[in-house]
Amino acid sequence: MTTRRDLLLQAAMFSALPGLGFAQTRGLSLPLEPTPACGESRDATPRQTEGPFYTPRPPQTANLREPDMAGIPLRIGGLVLDRRCRPVGDVMVDVWQADAAGQYDNAGYRLRGHQFSDGDGRWRFETILPGVYPGRTRHIHVKLRPPRGDVLTTQLYFPDEPGNARDRIFDRRLLVQMGGDETAKIARYDFVLDVG
Ligand SMILES: [Fe+2]
C-alpha cells in the first residue's frame, strides 16, 4: 500500500533539486541525467558477484537511514527499464551495504531493505554513503527480482573514488550519477533488465 509518507519520499526523490541537472522521462522530472542515454536498444546492466554478506528476506522499506546513524545522507534511486527503455514495475529492488565505518550488519538488517519499482519503473532509497572496507572501493550491493525473468545481482559504484582504479571487479558501467554536497548526496542509476 502506498502511504502518504511514501508519496512524500517519492515526490522528494523526483522533484527538481537546485544545482542538479534534470531529465524529462515520461513527463517526470528526475534529478540527474539518465545513465546512460536510452537508444533503440540497450545492453542489460552488468551482473556482479553477490559477495559474502547478503542476508535473505530483508525488510520492505525505502528508508535505511536511522536517525542516529553516522555517515553522509544519501538519496539513491532511478528507473528500472527493459532493453527497449520501457519502464518495468513491480521489480523487487533489494539493497545491502556497509555502514560509514565499512561494517556490514550480519546479525540483523541494518542498512538492508527492499522495495518495489512503481508503475513508472521508479525505485529509490534513503540511506547513507557506504563506508569503504579493505580490499574494495565504495559500493552498494543490489538484487533486482522482476515479476518475470532472471534475478539481476550487481553492485553500484561512485564516481571520483580513488579506490575505483584499484578494485578488481569495479565496472564503470555501474557508476551512479552523483550530485549534492558534503552534507547530503543524491545519486541516480537506471537499471536495464535483460527483457523486452
Ligand atoms: Fe560489499
PDB file of C-alpha atoms and ligand atoms in Angstrom:
ATOM      1  CA  MET A   1       0.000   0.000   0.000  1.00  0.00           C
ATOM      2  CA  THR A   2       1.277   3.465  -0.811  1.00  0.00           C
ATOM      3  CA  THR A   3       1.240   5.694   2.236  1.00  0.00           C
ATOM      4  CA  ARG A   4       1.342   9.459   2.400  1.00  0.00           C
ATOM      5  CA  ARG A   5       4.936   9.174   3.606  1.00  0.00           C
ATOM      6  CA  ASP A   6       5.788   7.051   0.568  1.00  0.00           C
ATOM      7  CA  LEU A   7       4.307   9.684  -1.696  1.00  0.00           C
ATOM      8  CA  LEU A   8       6.270  12.434   0.011  1.00  0.00           C
ATOM      9  CA  LEU A   9       9.511  10.476  -0.301  1.00  0.00           C
ATOM     10  CA  GLN A  10       8.757   9.818  -3.927  1.00  0.00           C
ATOM     11  CA  ALA A  11       7.987  13.447  -4.554  1.00  0.00           C
ATOM     12  CA  ALA A  12      11.254  14.464  -2.907  1.00  0.00           C
ATOM     13  CA  MET A  13      13.240  11.954  -4.928  1.00  0.00           C
ATOM     14  CA  PHE A  14      11.855  13.017  -8.261  1.00  0.00           C
ATOM     15  CA  SER A  15      11.225  16.688  -7.787  1.00  0.00           C
ATOM     16  CA  ALA A  16      13.518  19.422  -9.001  1.00  0.00           C
ATOM     17  CA  LEU A  17      16.575  19.930  -6.807  1.00  0.00           C
ATOM     18  CA  PRO A  18      18.615  23.106  -7.113  1.00  0.00           C
ATOM     19  CA  GLY A  19      22.017  22.791  -8.652  1.00  0.00           C
ATOM     20  CA  LEU A  20      21.436  19.436 -10.343  1.00  0.00           C
ATOM     21  CA  GLY A  21      20.785  18.534 -13.948  1.00  0.00           C
ATOM     22  CA  PHE A  22      17.392  17.220 -14.956  1.00  0.00           C
ATOM     23  CA  ALA A  23      15.963  14.895 -17.497  1.00  0.00           C
ATOM     24  CA  GLN A  24      12.375  14.572 -18.555  1.00  0.00           C
ATOM     25  CA  THR A  25      11.301  10.955 -18.678  1.00  0.00           C
ATOM     26  CA  ARG A  26       7.698  10.171 -19.382  1.00  0.00           C
ATOM     27  CA  GLY A  27       6.689  13.569 -18.068  1.00  0.00           C
ATOM     28  CA  LEU A  28       8.533  13.149 -14.781  1.00  0.00           C
ATOM     29  CA  SER A  29      11.236  15.477 -13.625  1.00  0.00           C
ATOM     30  CA  LEU A  30      14.103  13.276 -12.452  1.00  0.00           C
ATOM     31  CA  PRO A  31      17.229  14.513 -10.727  1.00  0.00           C
ATOM     32  CA  LEU A  32      20.411  13.997 -12.748  1.00  0.00           C
ATOM     33  CA  GLU A  33      20.785  12.656 -16.239  1.00  0.00           C
ATOM     34  CA  PRO A  34      19.732   9.117 -17.169  1.00  0.00           C
ATOM     35  CA  THR A  35      22.571   6.564 -17.043  1.00  0.00           C
ATOM     36  CA  PRO A  36      23.409   6.101 -19.897  1.00  0.00           C
ATOM     37  CA  ALA A  37      21.224   7.585 -22.638  1.00  0.00           C
ATOM     38  CA  CYS A  38      18.354   5.478 -23.943  1.00  0.00           C
ATOM     39  CA  GLY A  39      18.672   4.365 -27.542  1.00  0.00           C
ATOM     40  CA  GLU A  40      16.887   1.887 -29.769  1.00  0.00           C
ATOM     41  CA  SER A  41      18.164  -0.978 -27.703  1.00  0.00           C
ATOM     42  CA  ARG A  42      20.397  -1.010 -24.658  1.00  0.00           C
ATOM     43  CA  ASP A  43      22.728  -3.503 -23.109  1.00  0.00           C
ATOM     44  CA  ALA A  44      21.477  -5.019 -19.900  1.00  0.00           C
ATOM     45  CA  THR A  45      23.054  -3.852 -16.643  1.00  0.00           C
ATOM     46  CA  PRO A  46      26.185  -5.964 -15.996  1.00  0.00           C
ATOM     47  CA  ARG A  47      25.943  -8.674 -13.364  1.00  0.00           C
ATOM     48  CA  GLN A  48      28.410  -8.815 -10.488  1.00  0.00           C
ATOM     49  CA  THR A  49      29.178 -11.151  -7.631  1.00  0.00           C
ATOM     50  CA  GLU A  50      26.824 -11.197  -4.646  1.00  0.00           C
ATOM     51  CA  GLY A  51      29.737 -11.177  -2.200  1.00  0.00           C
ATOM     52  CA  PRO A  52      29.723 -12.818   1.227  1.00  0.00           C
ATOM     53  CA  PHE A  53      27.348 -10.517   3.115  1.00  0.00           C
ATOM     54  CA  TYR A  54      23.875 -10.992   1.639  1.00  0.00           C
ATOM     55  CA  THR A  55      21.097 -11.781   4.115  1.00  0.00           C
ATOM     56  CA  PRO A  56      17.833 -13.068   2.591  1.00  0.00           C
ATOM     57  CA  ARG A  57      14.424 -11.609   3.356  1.00  0.00           C
ATOM     58  CA  PRO A  58      15.349  -8.029   4.320  1.00  0.00           C
ATOM     59  CA  PRO A  59      12.510  -5.755   5.472  1.00  0.00           C
ATOM     60  CA  GLN A  60      10.373  -3.856   2.991  1.00  0.00           C
ATOM     61  CA  THR A  61      11.365  -0.223   3.441  1.00  0.00           C
ATOM     62  CA  ALA A  62      12.640   2.685   1.387  1.00  0.00           C
ATOM     63  CA  ASN A  63      14.318   4.282   4.400  1.00  0.00           C
ATOM     64  CA  LEU A  64      17.508   2.590   5.556  1.00  0.00           C
ATOM     65  CA  ARG A  65      18.881   5.641   7.351  1.00  0.00           C
ATOM     66  CA  GLU A  66      18.261   5.591  11.086  1.00  0.00           C
ATOM     67  CA  PRO A  67      18.075   8.911  12.988  1.00  0.00           C
ATOM     68  CA  ASP A  68      21.353   8.430  14.887  1.00  0.00           C
ATOM     69  CA  MET A  69      23.261   6.834  12.049  1.00  0.00           C
ATOM     70  CA  ALA A  70      26.745   8.163  11.233  1.00  0.00           C
ATOM     71  CA  GLY A  71      27.556   8.966   7.621  1.00  0.00           C
ATOM     72  CA  ILE A  72      26.615  11.373   4.856  1.00  0.00           C
ATOM     73  CA  PRO A  73      22.911  11.080   3.959  1.00  0.00           C
ATOM     74  CA  LEU A  74      22.411   9.606   0.503  1.00  0.00           C
ATOM     75  CA  ARG A  75      19.246   9.536  -1.551  1.00  0.00           C
ATOM     76  CA  ILE A  76      19.678   6.968  -4.305  1.00  0.00           C
ATOM     77  CA  GLY A  77      17.211   5.979  -6.985  1.00  0.00           C
ATOM     78  CA  GLY A  78      16.385   5.917 -10.647  1.00  0.00           C
ATOM     79  CA  LEU A  79      14.480   3.714 -13.030  1.00  0.00           C
ATOM     80  CA  VAL A  80      14.160   0.054 -13.884  1.00  0.00           C
ATOM     81  CA  LEU A  81      13.925  -0.304 -17.662  1.00  0.00           C
ATOM     82  CA  ASP A  82      13.786  -3.111 -20.179  1.00  0.00           C
ATOM     83  CA  ARG A  83      16.200  -3.243 -23.138  1.00  0.00           C
ATOM     84  CA  ARG A  84      13.866  -1.063 -25.169  1.00  0.00           C
ATOM     85  CA  CYS A  85      13.866   1.607 -22.469  1.00  0.00           C
ATOM     86  CA  ARG A  86      10.354   0.843 -21.260  1.00  0.00           C
ATOM     87  CA  PRO A  87       9.801   1.114 -17.501  1.00  0.00           C
ATOM     88  CA  VAL A  88       9.404  -2.124 -15.555  1.00  0.00           C
ATOM     89  CA  GLY A  89       7.201  -2.007 -12.473  1.00  0.00           C
ATOM     90  CA  ASP A  90       6.814  -4.433  -9.550  1.00  0.00           C
ATOM     91  CA  VAL A  91      10.524  -5.258  -9.551  1.00  0.00           C
ATOM     92  CA  MET A  92      11.789  -6.075  -6.076  1.00  0.00           C
ATOM     93  CA  VAL A  93      14.857  -3.904  -5.537  1.00  0.00           C
ATOM     94  CA  ASP A  94      16.898  -5.299  -2.652  1.00  0.00           C
ATOM     95  CA  VAL A  95      19.966  -3.389  -1.406  1.00  0.00           C
ATOM     96  CA  TRP A  96      22.608  -4.024   1.228  1.00  0.00           C
ATOM     97  CA  GLN A  97      25.654  -2.000   2.133  1.00  0.00           C
ATOM     98  CA  ALA A  98      28.357  -1.250   4.691  1.00  0.00           C
ATOM     99  CA  ASP A  99      27.879   1.459   7.318  1.00  0.00           C
ATOM    100  CA  ALA A 100      30.032   4.588   7.496  1.00  0.00           C
ATOM    101  CA  ALA A 101      32.778   2.582   9.216  1.00  0.00           C
ATOM    102  CA  GLY A 102      32.821  -0.038   6.446  1.00  0.00           C
ATOM    103  CA  GLN A 103      30.993  -2.692   8.515  1.00  0.00           C
ATOM    104  CA  TYR A 104      28.055  -4.869   7.427  1.00  0.00           C
ATOM    105  CA  ASP A 105      25.351  -5.831   9.894  1.00  0.00           C
ATOM    106  CA  ASN A 106      25.447  -9.601   9.543  1.00  0.00           C
ATOM    107  CA  ALA A 107      23.265 -10.245  12.601  1.00  0.00           C
ATOM    108  CA  GLY A 108      20.308  -8.022  11.721  1.00  0.00           C
ATOM    109  CA  TYR A 109      19.028  -5.863   8.881  1.00  0.00           C
ATOM    110  CA  ARG A 110      20.706  -2.535   9.440  1.00  0.00           C
ATOM    111  CA  LEU A 111      21.298  -0.882   6.031  1.00  0.00           C
ATOM    112  CA  ARG A 112      19.420  -3.688   4.315  1.00  0.00           C
ATOM    113  CA  GLY A 113      15.988  -3.449   2.769  1.00  0.00           C
ATOM    114  CA  HIS A 114      13.826  -3.902  -0.268  1.00  0.00           C
ATOM    115  CA  GLN A 115      11.003  -2.174  -2.054  1.00  0.00           C
ATOM    116  CA  PHE A 116       9.311  -2.377  -5.442  1.00  0.00           C
ATOM    117  CA  SER A 117       9.635  -0.231  -8.539  1.00  0.00           C
ATOM    118  CA  ASP A 118       6.421   1.666  -9.208  1.00  0.00           C
ATOM    119  CA  GLY A 119       4.334   1.714 -12.369  1.00  0.00           C
ATOM    120  CA  ASP A 120       6.790   4.148 -13.980  1.00  0.00           C
ATOM    121  CA  GLY A 121       9.738   1.912 -13.106  1.00  0.00           C
ATOM    122  CA  ARG A 122      10.992   4.229 -10.364  1.00  0.00           C
ATOM    123  CA  TRP A 123      12.948   2.999  -7.345  1.00  0.00           C
ATOM    124  CA  ARG A 124      14.631   4.927  -4.507  1.00  0.00           C
ATOM    125  CA  PHE A 125      16.141   4.584  -1.037  1.00  0.00           C
ATOM    126  CA  GLU A 126      17.107   6.978   1.705  1.00  0.00           C
ATOM    127  CA  THR A 127      20.398   5.747   3.119  1.00  0.00           C
ATOM    128  CA  ILE A 128      23.957   6.895   3.847  1.00  0.00           C
ATOM    129  CA  LEU A 129      27.062   6.912   1.693  1.00  0.00           C
ATOM    130  CA  PRO A 130      28.588   3.480   2.394  1.00  0.00           C
ATOM    131  CA  GLY A 131      31.972   3.347   4.095  1.00  0.00           C
ATOM    132  CA  VAL A 132      34.973   1.709   2.497  1.00  0.00           C
ATOM    133  CA  TYR A 133      36.403  -1.572   3.764  1.00  0.00           C
ATOM    134  CA  PRO A 134      39.760  -3.185   2.977  1.00  0.00           C
ATOM    135  CA  GLY A 135      40.110  -4.639  -0.498  1.00  0.00           C
ATOM    136  CA  ARG A 136      37.117  -2.876  -2.069  1.00  0.00           C
ATOM    137  CA  THR A 137      36.178   0.521  -3.372  1.00  0.00           C
ATOM    138  CA  ARG A 138      32.975   2.228  -2.213  1.00  0.00           C
ATOM    139  CA  HIS A 139      29.893   0.301  -3.414  1.00  0.00           C
ATOM    140  CA  ILE A 140      26.307  -0.717  -2.750  1.00  0.00           C
ATOM    141  CA  HIS A 141      25.023  -4.232  -3.465  1.00  0.00           C
ATOM    142  CA  VAL A 142      21.733  -4.691  -5.309  1.00  0.00           C
ATOM    143  CA  LYS A 143      19.444  -7.506  -6.387  1.00  0.00           C
ATOM    144  CA  LEU A 144      16.539  -6.935  -8.737  1.00  0.00           C
ATOM    145  CA  ARG A 145      13.784  -9.528  -8.901  1.00  0.00           C
ATOM    146  CA  PRO A 146      11.422  -8.814 -11.782  1.00  0.00           C
ATOM    147  CA  PRO A 147       7.944 -10.390 -11.870  1.00  0.00           C
ATOM    148  CA  ARG A 148       9.185 -12.421 -14.860  1.00  0.00           C
ATOM    149  CA  GLY A 149      12.760 -13.201 -15.840  1.00  0.00           C
ATOM    150  CA  ASP A 150      16.040 -13.721 -14.057  1.00  0.00           C
ATOM    151  CA  VAL A 151      17.247 -12.069 -10.880  1.00  0.00           C
ATOM    152  CA  LEU A 152      19.916  -9.440 -11.527  1.00  0.00           C
ATOM    153  CA  THR A 153      22.602  -9.291  -8.828  1.00  0.00           C
ATOM    154  CA  THR A 154      25.090  -6.464  -9.154  1.00  0.00           C
ATOM    155  CA  GLN A 155      26.864  -3.585  -7.379  1.00  0.00           C
ATOM    156  CA  LEU A 156      26.778   0.177  -7.829  1.00  0.00           C
ATOM    157  CA  TYR A 157      29.845   2.415  -7.667  1.00  0.00           C
ATOM    158  CA  PHE A 158      30.544   6.082  -7.051  1.00  0.00           C
ATOM    159  CA  PRO A 159      32.484   8.494  -9.275  1.00  0.00           C
ATOM    160  CA  ASP A 160      35.773  10.141  -8.274  1.00  0.00           C
ATOM    161  CA  GLU A 161      36.674   7.405  -5.782  1.00  0.00           C
ATOM    162  CA  PRO A 162      40.411   6.736  -5.532  1.00  0.00           C
ATOM    163  CA  GLY A 163      39.622   3.073  -4.846  1.00  0.00           C
ATOM    164  CA  ASN A 164      37.845   2.520  -8.160  1.00  0.00           C
ATOM    165  CA  ALA A 165      41.091   2.119 -10.112  1.00  0.00           C
ATOM    166  CA  ARG A 166      42.391  -0.448  -7.601  1.00  0.00           C
ATOM    167  CA  ASP A 167      39.229  -2.557  -7.291  1.00  0.00           C
ATOM    168  CA  ARG A 168      39.424  -5.687  -9.430  1.00  0.00           C
ATOM    169  CA  ILE A 169      35.680  -6.001 -10.039  1.00  0.00           C
ATOM    170  CA  PHE A 170      34.880  -2.286 -10.415  1.00  0.00           C
ATOM    171  CA  ASP A 171      32.970  -1.624 -13.661  1.00  0.00           C
ATOM    172  CA  ARG A 172      32.397   1.931 -14.860  1.00  0.00           C
ATOM    173  CA  ARG A 173      29.103   0.867 -16.446  1.00  0.00           C
ATOM    174  CA  LEU A 174      27.850   0.592 -12.860  1.00  0.00           C
ATOM    175  CA  LEU A 175      28.780   4.138 -11.843  1.00  0.00           C
ATOM    176  CA  VAL A 176      25.942   6.235 -10.432  1.00  0.00           C
ATOM    177  CA  GLN A 177      25.360   9.840 -11.435  1.00  0.00           C
ATOM    178  CA  MET A 178      26.185  11.876  -8.354  1.00  0.00           C
ATOM    179  CA  GLY A 179      25.041  15.225  -7.046  1.00  0.00           C
ATOM    180  CA  GLY A 180      24.745  17.089  -3.775  1.00  0.00           C
ATOM    181  CA  ASP A 181      27.452  18.348  -1.447  1.00  0.00           C
ATOM    182  CA  GLU A 182      29.429  17.319   1.635  1.00  0.00           C
ATOM    183  CA  THR A 183      26.313  17.347   3.823  1.00  0.00           C
ATOM    184  CA  ALA A 184      23.972  15.302   1.617  1.00  0.00           C
ATOM    185  CA  LYS A 185      24.374  13.315  -1.590  1.00  0.00           C
ATOM    186  CA  ILE A 186      21.962  12.289  -4.292  1.00  0.00           C
ATOM    187  CA  ALA A 187      22.654   9.508  -6.771  1.00  0.00           C
ATOM    188  CA  ARG A 188      20.876   8.106  -9.780  1.00  0.00           C
ATOM    189  CA  TYR A 189      21.174   4.809 -11.571  1.00  0.00           C
ATOM    190  CA  ASP A 190      18.873   3.344 -14.223  1.00  0.00           C
ATOM    191  CA  PHE A 191      18.923  -0.451 -14.331  1.00  0.00           C
ATOM    192  CA  VAL A 192      18.312  -2.251 -17.611  1.00  0.00           C
ATOM    193  CA  LEU A 193      16.916  -5.761 -17.265  1.00  0.00           C
ATOM    194  CA  ASP A 194      17.575  -8.340 -19.943  1.00  0.00           C
ATOM    195  CA  VAL A 195      13.943  -8.358 -21.052  1.00  0.00           C
ATOM    196  CA  GLY A 196      11.980  -6.551 -23.744  1.00  0.00           C
TER     197      GLY A 196
HETATM  198 FE    FE B   1      30.360  -5.321  -0.266  1.00  0.00          FE
END
